[in-house]
XYZ file of C-alpha atoms in Angstrom:
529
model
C 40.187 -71.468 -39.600
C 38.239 -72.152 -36.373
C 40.630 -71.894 -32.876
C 40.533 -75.435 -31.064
C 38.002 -74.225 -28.900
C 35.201 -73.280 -30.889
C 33.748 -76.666 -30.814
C 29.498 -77.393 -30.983
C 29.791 -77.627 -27.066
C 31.386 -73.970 -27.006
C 28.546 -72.763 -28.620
C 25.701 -74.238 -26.347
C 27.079 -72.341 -23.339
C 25.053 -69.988 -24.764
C 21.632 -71.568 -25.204
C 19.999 -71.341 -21.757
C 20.644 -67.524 -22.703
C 18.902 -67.972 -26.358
C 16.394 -69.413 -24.740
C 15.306 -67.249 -22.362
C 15.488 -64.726 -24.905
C 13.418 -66.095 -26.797
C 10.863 -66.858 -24.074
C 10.746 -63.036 -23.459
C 10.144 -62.547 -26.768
C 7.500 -65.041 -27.291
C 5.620 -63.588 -23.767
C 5.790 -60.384 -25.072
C 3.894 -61.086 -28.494
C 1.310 -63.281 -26.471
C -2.239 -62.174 -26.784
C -2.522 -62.197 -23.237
C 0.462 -60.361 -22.290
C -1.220 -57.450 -24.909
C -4.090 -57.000 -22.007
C -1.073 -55.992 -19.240
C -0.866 -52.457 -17.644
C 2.420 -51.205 -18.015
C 3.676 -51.747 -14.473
C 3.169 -55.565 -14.706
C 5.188 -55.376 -18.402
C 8.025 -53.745 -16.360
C 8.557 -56.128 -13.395
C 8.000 -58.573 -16.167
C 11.081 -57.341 -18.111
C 12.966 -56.471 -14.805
C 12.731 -59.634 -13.400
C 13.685 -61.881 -16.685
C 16.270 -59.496 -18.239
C 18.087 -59.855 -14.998
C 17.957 -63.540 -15.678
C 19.018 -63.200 -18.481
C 21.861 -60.843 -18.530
C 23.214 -63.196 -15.126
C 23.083 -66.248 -18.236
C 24.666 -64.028 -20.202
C 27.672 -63.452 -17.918
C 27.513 -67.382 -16.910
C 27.699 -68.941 -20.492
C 31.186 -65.958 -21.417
C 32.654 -67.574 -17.825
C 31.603 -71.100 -18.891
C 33.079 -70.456 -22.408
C 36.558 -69.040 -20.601
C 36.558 -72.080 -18.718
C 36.391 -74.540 -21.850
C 38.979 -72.412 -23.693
C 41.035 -72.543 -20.333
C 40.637 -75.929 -20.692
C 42.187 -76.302 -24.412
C 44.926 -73.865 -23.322
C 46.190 -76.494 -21.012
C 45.749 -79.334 -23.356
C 47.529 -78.132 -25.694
C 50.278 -76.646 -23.610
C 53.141 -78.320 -23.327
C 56.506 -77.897 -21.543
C 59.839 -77.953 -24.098
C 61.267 -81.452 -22.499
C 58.017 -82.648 -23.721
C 55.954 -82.721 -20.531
C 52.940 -80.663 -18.920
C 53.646 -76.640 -19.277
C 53.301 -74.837 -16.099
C 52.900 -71.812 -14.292
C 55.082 -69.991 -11.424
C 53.631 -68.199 -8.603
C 54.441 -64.937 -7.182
C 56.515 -66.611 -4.622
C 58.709 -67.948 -7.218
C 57.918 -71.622 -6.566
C 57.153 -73.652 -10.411
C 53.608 -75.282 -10.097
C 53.028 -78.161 -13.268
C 50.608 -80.144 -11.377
C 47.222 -79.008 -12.831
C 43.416 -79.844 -11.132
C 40.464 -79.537 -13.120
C 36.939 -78.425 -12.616
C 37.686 -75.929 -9.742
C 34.514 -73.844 -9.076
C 33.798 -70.249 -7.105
C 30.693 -68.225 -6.546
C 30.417 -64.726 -7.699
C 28.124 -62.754 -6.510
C 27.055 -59.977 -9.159
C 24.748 -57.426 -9.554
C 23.092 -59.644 -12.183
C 22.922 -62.075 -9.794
C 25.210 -65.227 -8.412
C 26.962 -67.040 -11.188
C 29.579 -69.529 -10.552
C 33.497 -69.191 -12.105
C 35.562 -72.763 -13.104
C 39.327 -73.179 -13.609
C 42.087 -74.701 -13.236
C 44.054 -74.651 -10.323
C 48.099 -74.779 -10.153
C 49.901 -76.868 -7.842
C 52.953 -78.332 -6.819
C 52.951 -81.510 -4.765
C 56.367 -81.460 -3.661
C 56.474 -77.544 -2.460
C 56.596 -78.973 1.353
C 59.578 -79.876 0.791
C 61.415 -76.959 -0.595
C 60.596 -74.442 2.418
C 62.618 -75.442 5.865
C 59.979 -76.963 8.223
C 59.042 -73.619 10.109
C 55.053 -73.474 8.180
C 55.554 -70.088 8.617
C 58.322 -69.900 5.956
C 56.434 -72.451 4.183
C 52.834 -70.956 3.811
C 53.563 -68.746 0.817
C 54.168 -72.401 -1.439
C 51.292 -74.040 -0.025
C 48.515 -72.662 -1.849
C 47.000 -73.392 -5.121
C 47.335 -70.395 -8.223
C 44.516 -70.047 -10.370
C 45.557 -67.912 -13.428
C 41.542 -67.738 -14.528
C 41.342 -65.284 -11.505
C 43.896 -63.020 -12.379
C 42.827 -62.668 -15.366
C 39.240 -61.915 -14.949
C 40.523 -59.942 -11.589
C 38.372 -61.361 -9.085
C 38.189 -60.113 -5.910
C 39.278 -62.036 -2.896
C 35.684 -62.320 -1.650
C 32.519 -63.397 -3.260
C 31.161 -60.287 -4.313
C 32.269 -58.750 -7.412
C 33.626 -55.158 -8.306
C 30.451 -53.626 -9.296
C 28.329 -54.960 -6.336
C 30.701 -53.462 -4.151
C 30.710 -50.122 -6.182
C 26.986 -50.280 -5.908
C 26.876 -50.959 -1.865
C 29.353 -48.105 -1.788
C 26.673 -45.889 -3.262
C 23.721 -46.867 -1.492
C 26.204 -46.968 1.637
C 27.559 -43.028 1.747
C 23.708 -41.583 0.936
C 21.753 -43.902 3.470
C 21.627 -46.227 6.279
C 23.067 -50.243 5.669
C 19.251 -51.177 5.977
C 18.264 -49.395 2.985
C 21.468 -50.034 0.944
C 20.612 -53.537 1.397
C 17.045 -53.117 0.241
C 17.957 -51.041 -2.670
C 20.610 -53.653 -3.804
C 17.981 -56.179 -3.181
C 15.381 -54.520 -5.308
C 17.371 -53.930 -7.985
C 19.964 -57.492 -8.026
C 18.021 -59.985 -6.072
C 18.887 -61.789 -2.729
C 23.141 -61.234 -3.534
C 24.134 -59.652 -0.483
C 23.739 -59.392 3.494
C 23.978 -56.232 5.126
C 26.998 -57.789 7.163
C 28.416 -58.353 3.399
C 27.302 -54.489 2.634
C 29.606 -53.149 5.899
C 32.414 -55.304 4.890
C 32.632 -54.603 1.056
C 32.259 -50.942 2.070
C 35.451 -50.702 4.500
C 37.203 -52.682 1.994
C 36.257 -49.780 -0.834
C 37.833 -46.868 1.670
C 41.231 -48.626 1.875
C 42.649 -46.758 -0.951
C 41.606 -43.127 -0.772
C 44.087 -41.318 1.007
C 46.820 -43.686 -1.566
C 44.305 -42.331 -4.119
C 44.740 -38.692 -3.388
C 48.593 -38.846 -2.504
C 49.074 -39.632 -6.414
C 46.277 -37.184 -7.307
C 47.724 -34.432 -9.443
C 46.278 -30.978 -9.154
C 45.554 -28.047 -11.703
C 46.550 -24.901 -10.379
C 45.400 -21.602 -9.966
C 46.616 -17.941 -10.754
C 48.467 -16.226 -8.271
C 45.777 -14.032 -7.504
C 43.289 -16.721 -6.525
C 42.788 -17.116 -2.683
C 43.901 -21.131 -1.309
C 41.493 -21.236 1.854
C 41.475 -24.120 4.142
C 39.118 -24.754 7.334
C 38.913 -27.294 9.623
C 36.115 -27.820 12.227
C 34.915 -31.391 14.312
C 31.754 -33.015 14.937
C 30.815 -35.785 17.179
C 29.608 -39.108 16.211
C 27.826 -41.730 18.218
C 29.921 -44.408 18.680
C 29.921 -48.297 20.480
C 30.892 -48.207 23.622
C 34.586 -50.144 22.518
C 35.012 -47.641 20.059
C 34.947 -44.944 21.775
C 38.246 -43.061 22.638
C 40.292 -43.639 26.263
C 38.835 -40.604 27.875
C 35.603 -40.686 26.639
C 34.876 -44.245 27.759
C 36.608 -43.752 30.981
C 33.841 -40.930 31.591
C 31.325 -42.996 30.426
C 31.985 -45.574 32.835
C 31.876 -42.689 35.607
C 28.462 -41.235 34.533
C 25.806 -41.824 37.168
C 22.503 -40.767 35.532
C 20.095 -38.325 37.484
C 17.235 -39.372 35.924
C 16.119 -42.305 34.551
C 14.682 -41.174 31.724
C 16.407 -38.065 30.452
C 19.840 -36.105 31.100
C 19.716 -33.331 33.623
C 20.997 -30.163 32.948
C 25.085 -30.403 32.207
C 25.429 -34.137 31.738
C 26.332 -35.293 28.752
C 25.806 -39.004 27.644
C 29.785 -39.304 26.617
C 28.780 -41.908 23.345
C 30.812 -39.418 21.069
C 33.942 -39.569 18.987
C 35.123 -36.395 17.420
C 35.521 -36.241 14.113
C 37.878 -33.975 12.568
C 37.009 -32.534 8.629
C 39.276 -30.352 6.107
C 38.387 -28.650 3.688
C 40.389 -26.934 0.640
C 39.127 -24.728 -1.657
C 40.119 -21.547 -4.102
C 37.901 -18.130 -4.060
C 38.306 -15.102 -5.999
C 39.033 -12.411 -4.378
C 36.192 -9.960 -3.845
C 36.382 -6.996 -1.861
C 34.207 -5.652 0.361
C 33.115 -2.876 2.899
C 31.924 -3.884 6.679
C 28.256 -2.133 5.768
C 28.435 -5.306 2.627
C 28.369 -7.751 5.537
C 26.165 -5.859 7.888
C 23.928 -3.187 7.554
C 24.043 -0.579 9.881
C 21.985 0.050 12.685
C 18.488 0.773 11.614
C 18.833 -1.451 8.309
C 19.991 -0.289 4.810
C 18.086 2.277 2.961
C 18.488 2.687 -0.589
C 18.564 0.824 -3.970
C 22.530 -0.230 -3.952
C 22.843 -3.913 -3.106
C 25.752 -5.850 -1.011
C 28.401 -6.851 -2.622
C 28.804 -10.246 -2.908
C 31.132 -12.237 -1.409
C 33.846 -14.648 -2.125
C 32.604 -17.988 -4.037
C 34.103 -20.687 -3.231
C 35.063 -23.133 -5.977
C 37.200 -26.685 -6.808
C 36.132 -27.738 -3.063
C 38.224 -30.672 -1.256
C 36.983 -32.550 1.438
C 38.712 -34.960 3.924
C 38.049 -36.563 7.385
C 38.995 -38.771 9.899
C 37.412 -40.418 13.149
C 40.233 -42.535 13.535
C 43.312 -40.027 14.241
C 42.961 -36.774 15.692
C 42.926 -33.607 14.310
C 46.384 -33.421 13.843
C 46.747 -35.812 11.016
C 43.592 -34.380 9.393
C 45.292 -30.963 9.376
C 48.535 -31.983 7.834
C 46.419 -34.001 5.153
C 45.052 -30.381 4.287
C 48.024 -28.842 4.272
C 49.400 -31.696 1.413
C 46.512 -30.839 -0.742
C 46.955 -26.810 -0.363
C 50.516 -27.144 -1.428
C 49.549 -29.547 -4.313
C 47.608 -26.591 -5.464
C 50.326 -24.459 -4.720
C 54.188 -25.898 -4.433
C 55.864 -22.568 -4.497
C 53.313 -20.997 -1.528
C 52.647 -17.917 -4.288
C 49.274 -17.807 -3.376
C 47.445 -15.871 -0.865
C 46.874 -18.695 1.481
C 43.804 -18.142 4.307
C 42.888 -20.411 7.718
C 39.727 -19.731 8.571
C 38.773 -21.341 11.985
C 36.484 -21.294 15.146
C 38.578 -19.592 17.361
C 39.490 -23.391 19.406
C 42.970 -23.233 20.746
C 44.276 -26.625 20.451
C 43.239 -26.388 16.691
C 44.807 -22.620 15.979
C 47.835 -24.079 18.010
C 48.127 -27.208 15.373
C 47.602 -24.980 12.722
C 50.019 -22.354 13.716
C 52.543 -25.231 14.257
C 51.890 -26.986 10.629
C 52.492 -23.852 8.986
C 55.816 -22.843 10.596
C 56.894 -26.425 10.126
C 56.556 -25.778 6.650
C 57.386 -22.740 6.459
C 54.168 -20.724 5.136
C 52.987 -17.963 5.749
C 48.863 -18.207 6.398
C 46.523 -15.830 7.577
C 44.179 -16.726 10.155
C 40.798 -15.262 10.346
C 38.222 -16.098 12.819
C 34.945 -17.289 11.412
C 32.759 -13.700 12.304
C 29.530 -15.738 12.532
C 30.989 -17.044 16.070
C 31.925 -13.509 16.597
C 28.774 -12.576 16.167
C 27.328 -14.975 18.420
C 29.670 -13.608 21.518
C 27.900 -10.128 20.704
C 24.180 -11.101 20.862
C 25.368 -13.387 23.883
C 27.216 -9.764 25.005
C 23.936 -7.849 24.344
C 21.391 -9.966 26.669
C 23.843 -9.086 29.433
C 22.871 -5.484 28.676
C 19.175 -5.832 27.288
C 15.605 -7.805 28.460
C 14.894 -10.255 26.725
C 13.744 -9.626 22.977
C 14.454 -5.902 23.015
C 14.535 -4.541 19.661
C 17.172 -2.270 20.537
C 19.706 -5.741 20.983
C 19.709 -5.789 16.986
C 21.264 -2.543 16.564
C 23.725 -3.062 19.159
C 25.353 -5.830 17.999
C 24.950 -4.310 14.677
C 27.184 -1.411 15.464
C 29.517 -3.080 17.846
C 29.888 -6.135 14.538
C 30.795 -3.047 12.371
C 33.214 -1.811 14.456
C 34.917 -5.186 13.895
C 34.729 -5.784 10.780
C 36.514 -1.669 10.581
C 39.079 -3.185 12.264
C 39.033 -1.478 15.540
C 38.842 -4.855 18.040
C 40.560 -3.085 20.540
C 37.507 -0.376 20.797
C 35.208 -2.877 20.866
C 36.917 -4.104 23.876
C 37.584 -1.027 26.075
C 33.831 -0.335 25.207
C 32.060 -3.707 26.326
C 34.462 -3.330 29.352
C 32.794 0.074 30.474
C 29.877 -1.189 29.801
C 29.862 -4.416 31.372
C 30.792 -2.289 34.820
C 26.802 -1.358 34.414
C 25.399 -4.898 34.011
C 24.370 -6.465 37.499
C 26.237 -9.319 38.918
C 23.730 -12.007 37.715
C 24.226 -11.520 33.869
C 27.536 -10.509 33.294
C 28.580 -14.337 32.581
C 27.207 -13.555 28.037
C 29.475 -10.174 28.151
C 32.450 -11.274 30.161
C 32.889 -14.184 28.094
C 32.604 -11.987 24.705
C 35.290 -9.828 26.344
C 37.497 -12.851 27.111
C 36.712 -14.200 23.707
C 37.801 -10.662 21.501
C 40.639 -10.403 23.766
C 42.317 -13.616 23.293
C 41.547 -13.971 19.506
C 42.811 -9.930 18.721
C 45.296 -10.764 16.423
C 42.951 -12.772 14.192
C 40.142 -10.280 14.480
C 41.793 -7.990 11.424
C 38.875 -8.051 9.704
C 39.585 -4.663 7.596
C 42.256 -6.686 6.047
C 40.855 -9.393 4.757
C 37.683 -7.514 3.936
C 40.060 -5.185 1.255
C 41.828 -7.825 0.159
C 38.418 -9.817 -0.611
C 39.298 -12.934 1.192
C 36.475 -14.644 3.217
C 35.692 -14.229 6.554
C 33.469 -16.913 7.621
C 33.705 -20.753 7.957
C 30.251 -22.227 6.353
C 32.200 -24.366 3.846
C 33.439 -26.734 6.270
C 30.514 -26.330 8.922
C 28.128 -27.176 5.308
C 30.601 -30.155 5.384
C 29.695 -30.997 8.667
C 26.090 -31.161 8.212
C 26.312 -32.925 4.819
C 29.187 -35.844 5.844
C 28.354 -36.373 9.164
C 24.629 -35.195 10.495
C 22.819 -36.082 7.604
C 24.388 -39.693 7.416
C 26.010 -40.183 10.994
C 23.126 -38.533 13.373
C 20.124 -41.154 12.048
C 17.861 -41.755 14.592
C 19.748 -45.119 16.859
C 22.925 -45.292 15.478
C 25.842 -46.674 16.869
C 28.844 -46.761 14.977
C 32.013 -49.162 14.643
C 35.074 -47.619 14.126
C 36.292 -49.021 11.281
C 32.521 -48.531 9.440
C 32.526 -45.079 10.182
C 36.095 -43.997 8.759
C 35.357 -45.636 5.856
C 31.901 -44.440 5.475
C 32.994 -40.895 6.502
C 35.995 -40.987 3.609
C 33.874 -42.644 0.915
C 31.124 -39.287 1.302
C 33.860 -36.761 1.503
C 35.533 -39.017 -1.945
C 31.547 -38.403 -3.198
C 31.254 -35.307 -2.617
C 34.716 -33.936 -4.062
C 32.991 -36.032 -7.178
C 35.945 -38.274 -7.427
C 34.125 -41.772 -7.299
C 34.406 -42.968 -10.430
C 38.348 -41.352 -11.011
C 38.954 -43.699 -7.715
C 37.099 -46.824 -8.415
C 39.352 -47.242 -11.461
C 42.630 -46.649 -9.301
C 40.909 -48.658 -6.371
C 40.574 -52.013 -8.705
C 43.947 -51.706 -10.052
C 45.234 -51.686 -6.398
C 43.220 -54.732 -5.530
C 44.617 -56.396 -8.190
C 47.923 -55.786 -7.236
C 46.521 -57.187 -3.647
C 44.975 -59.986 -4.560
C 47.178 -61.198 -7.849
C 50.673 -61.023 -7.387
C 52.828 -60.281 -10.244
C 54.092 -63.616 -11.210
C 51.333 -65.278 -13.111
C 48.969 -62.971 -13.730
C 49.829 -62.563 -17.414
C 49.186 -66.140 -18.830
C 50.960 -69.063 -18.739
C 54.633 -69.387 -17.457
C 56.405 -71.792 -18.470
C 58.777 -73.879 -16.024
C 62.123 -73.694 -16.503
C-alpha cells in the first residue's frame, strides 16, 4: 500500500535529475564525443556530475518538503483541530505557514530547502511587555531544520569541513580557490574565515570528554612547551606590545636597524604530550668525543616519541596552555605512576609556571633542559676563547658537552670560569653568559640521570611543532592575523595533526545541533496540549 505521499508529483522531483543523466549518457555515446582527449572527457564529467549530484540532493529536499507537507495535512490535534508543535521555550505554536524557503550552500553546489514554519500569533501576549523576556516566543520553529540539522548559516556541514581542510594546510586565498575548483562559486573567502572559527569552537569541549588509553608504568609521559610569535593586526595585538608599537620611531625608512624590533607579534604558546620508551644511553651516544668516533659500534638510539598531543593558544597566555597539558598527562596517567618528564628551554617565567602546576597538583616531574640550547651557550662560550672558524672550537665544546651530559655541571663551571679570566675584555659577553646560563639552570642540568634512565633530553617535538603549526602556516609572506582567525586556525592544525579531525567533526555537529535546535521539537511533531 503506497504512503499518502507517493503521489505522480513525488516522483517528478526527480526528473530534472533523470534527465541530466541521461544527457550524460547520451554525450558520452555521441560520435563526436568518441574524438575527445581524455582531459576534455573529465571536465566534461566534472562539471555535469556536479550538476547532477546538486539535482540529486534538490529533488530528496523537494520530496521531504511534499511529504512535510502531507504530514501536516493529515495531522490533526485530538479536539479535532490543526496538530501542533512546541518550541524549546515551551510556548505551543498551531499556526502553520507554507512554502518557507532557505539556501544551502553545498559542496555540490547551492540548492534551496522548503518547510513549514511554526507559529503562534498570540505569543506577544503571553511574555510581560519587557521584549527582552519576550524574544524567545517571537520566532518562527521549523521542524524540517532540525531534522535535516541545518546549520544556522548558509553553508552546510561538509562545506565547512572542507574550508576547514583547505584552511589549516594553506592560506584563505587558496582554500577559496580549491573549494572553487572543486564546488563552484559556493563560498567567499569572508564565508571561508567565518565557517572556520565557527569549526574551532568545540575542540578544547572535544578533548575534555576525550578518553585516553594508557600506558605501562614503565613508559616515559613527556610534556614540552615552547612559544612562537605570530604577526598580528595592529588591534590584536596584546597591551604591551601595541603600547611599544605606538612608541617605535623607525631609523630607517626602509629597513630595521640593528636592535629594533617591529613589535607586530603575539606569542603563541604550544604543548605537547607524548609517551617514549625508555632507552638508555651513554654521553659518547649523544656526542662523540673529541676527535670524532672511531670504530664500527653505532649510537644508540634514542627515545621515540609516540601517541603525540598537540595544543595551542594565542589567545591566553602560557599559563592556561600549560595547565591544558597537564589535563591531558594525567588523562594518560590518573594515579601519576608514570615517570613523568618537562623538558623545556631553560625560560624562567615558563619553568616557574611549570614548577607551580606541578606542586599544585601534587606531581612529581623532572625537569630537563633541552641540551641543544646547552649546546648553543658552549659554541657561543668557545668564540670567546677561539678566532673565528678554528677547528679546534669543535672539540672544545665537544668535551666540555660531555662533561655535561656525565653529570659534572659544576666542573664545567669552575672550568669556563678560569678560563674566561684569559679571554680579553671585548669577547667575554658568549662565555659569561654560558656561565650565567649553567649556573642558574644546575639543578636541571642532571643529565647522567636521565641519560640512565633513557628519558629524553632534548625538546625537538614541540620546537617540530612550532615549525609545522605556526611557521609553515602563520609566517606566509604578508600576513596579518585577526585574533579570533588565528586561535581557531592554530587549534584546528594542532586537532589535524593529533589526527583527530574526523573523531571531532562527528562530536562538533552533534554540538551544533544542540546549538542551533533546541530540544523541544526536534523529534517530530508535538502535539499541543
Amino acid at each position: 500500500m503506497q504512503a499518502p505521499y507517493d503521489t505522480e508529483a513525488t516522483a517528478d522531483v526527480f526528473a530534472k535529475a533523470k534527465n541530466t543523466f541521461n544527457w550524460l549518457i547520451g554525450h558520452l555515446t555521441d560520435a563526436q564525443t568518441g574524438t575527445l582527449a581524455h582531459n576534455r572527457l573529465e571536465e566534461t564529467i566534472t562539471e555535469q556530475g556536479r550538476e547532477l549530484q546538486r539535482l540529486l540532493l534538490q529533488a530528496h529536499l523537494d520530496l521531504r518538503a511534499l511529504r512535510e507537507l502531507e504530514q501536516v495535512r493529515h495531522a490533526r490535534h485530538p479536539d479535532g483541530g490543526a496538530a501542533g508543535v512546541i518550541g524549546a521555550d515551551g510556548v505551543p505554536r498551531r499556526r502553520v505557514e507554507l512554502g518557507h524557503h532557505r539556501l544551502l550552500a553545498t559542496v555540490t553546489g547551492t540548492v534551496t530547502v522548503t518547510r513549514c514554519a511554526w507559529r503562534a500569533p498570540g505569543v506577544r501576549n503571553v511574555y510581560p511587555v519587557d521584549t527582552a523576556l519576550r524574544a524567545p516566543g517571537v520566532g518562527n520553529v521549523y521542524p524540517a531544520d532540525a531534522a535535516l540539522s541545518l546549520p544556522a548559516v548558509r553553508h552546510s556541514a561538509g562545506l565547512a569541513k572542507l574550508a576547514v581542510i583547505e584552511t589549516v594546510r594553506g592560506s584563505f586565498d587558496a582554500a577559496l580557490a580549491a573549494i572553487t575548483t572543486r564546488c563552484g562559486q559556493v563560498i567567499g573567502k569572508r564565508q571561508i574565515e567565518q565557517l572556520v572559527a565557527q569549526a574551532a569552537a568545540d575542540v578544547d569541549a572535544f578533548y575534555a570528554a576525550r578518553t585516553v588509553l594508557p600506558c605501562t608504568v614503565s613508559t616515559v609521559l613527556a610534556i614540552s612547551v615552547d612559544g612562537k610569535g605570530i604577526a598580528m593586526r595592529p588591534e590584536a595585538l596584546r597591551p604591551a606590545t601595541a603600547k611599544a608599537a605606538a612608541r617605535a620611531r623607525a631609523t630607517f625608512r626602509t629597513r630595521l636597524a640593528a636592535g629594533e624590533k617591529p613589535a607586530r607579534k603575539r606569542m603563541a604558546t604550544l604543548g605537547v604530550v607524548y609517551d617514549a620508551e625508555p632507552a638508555p644511553r651513554r654521553p659518547h651516544d649523544v656526542i662523540a668525543v673529541p676527535g670524532g668516533r672511531s670504530g664500527r659500534r653505532l649510537p644508540r638510539a634514542r627515545p621515540n616519541a609516540t601517541r603525540k598531543w598537540l595544543c595551542g593558544s594565542v589567545i591566553t597566555g602560557p599559563g592556561p596552555v600549560i595547565a591544558k597539558v597537564f589535563d591531558h598527562a594525567e588523562a594518560r596517567d590518573p594515579a601519576h605512576a608514570r615517570p613523568w618528564v618537562v623538558l623545556v628551554d631553560g625560560a624562567r617565567h615558563q619553568l616557574d609556571l611549570i614548577t607551580a602546576e606541578a606542586a599544585r597538583r601534587r606531581i612529581r616531574v623532572h625537569i630537563v633542559i633541552d641540551f641543544v640550547h646547552v649546546l648553543e651557550k658552549l659554541w657561543a662560550a668557545a668564540w670567546s676563547l677561539h678566532p673565528p672558524a678554528a677547528p679546534a672550537a669543535e672539540d672544545w665544546v665537544a668535551g666540555h658537552a660531555l662533561a655535561l651530559l656525565a653529570g659534572h655541571t659544576g666542573q664545567v663551571i669552575t672550568t669556563l670560569t678560569a678560563q674566561a679570566a684569559t679571554a680579553g675584555a671585548q669577547h667575554r659577553d658568549g662565555i659569561d653568559a654560558c656561565i650565567r646560563y649553567l649556573s642558574n639552570n644546575a639543578g636541571h642540568l642532571r643529565y647522567d640521570q636521565a641519560l640512565e634512565a633513557g628519558w629524553p633530553i632534548a625538546t625537538g617535538v614541540v620546537e617540530g611543532a612550532c615549525r609545522h603549526l605556526i611557521a609553515d602556516r602563520f609566517d606566509l609572506a604578508g600576513a596579518r592575523w585577526g585574533l579570533a582567525g588565528a586561535e581557531a586556525v592554530l587549534k584546528l592544525r594542532a586537532l589535524v595533526a593529533n589526527g583527530h579531525l574526523e573523531e571531532y567533526w562527528t562530536f562538533h555537529l552533534a554540538r551544533q545541533h544542540e546549538r542551533v535546535h533546541q530540544t523541544g521539537y526536534q523529534d517530530g511533531y508535538a502535539l499541543t496540549a
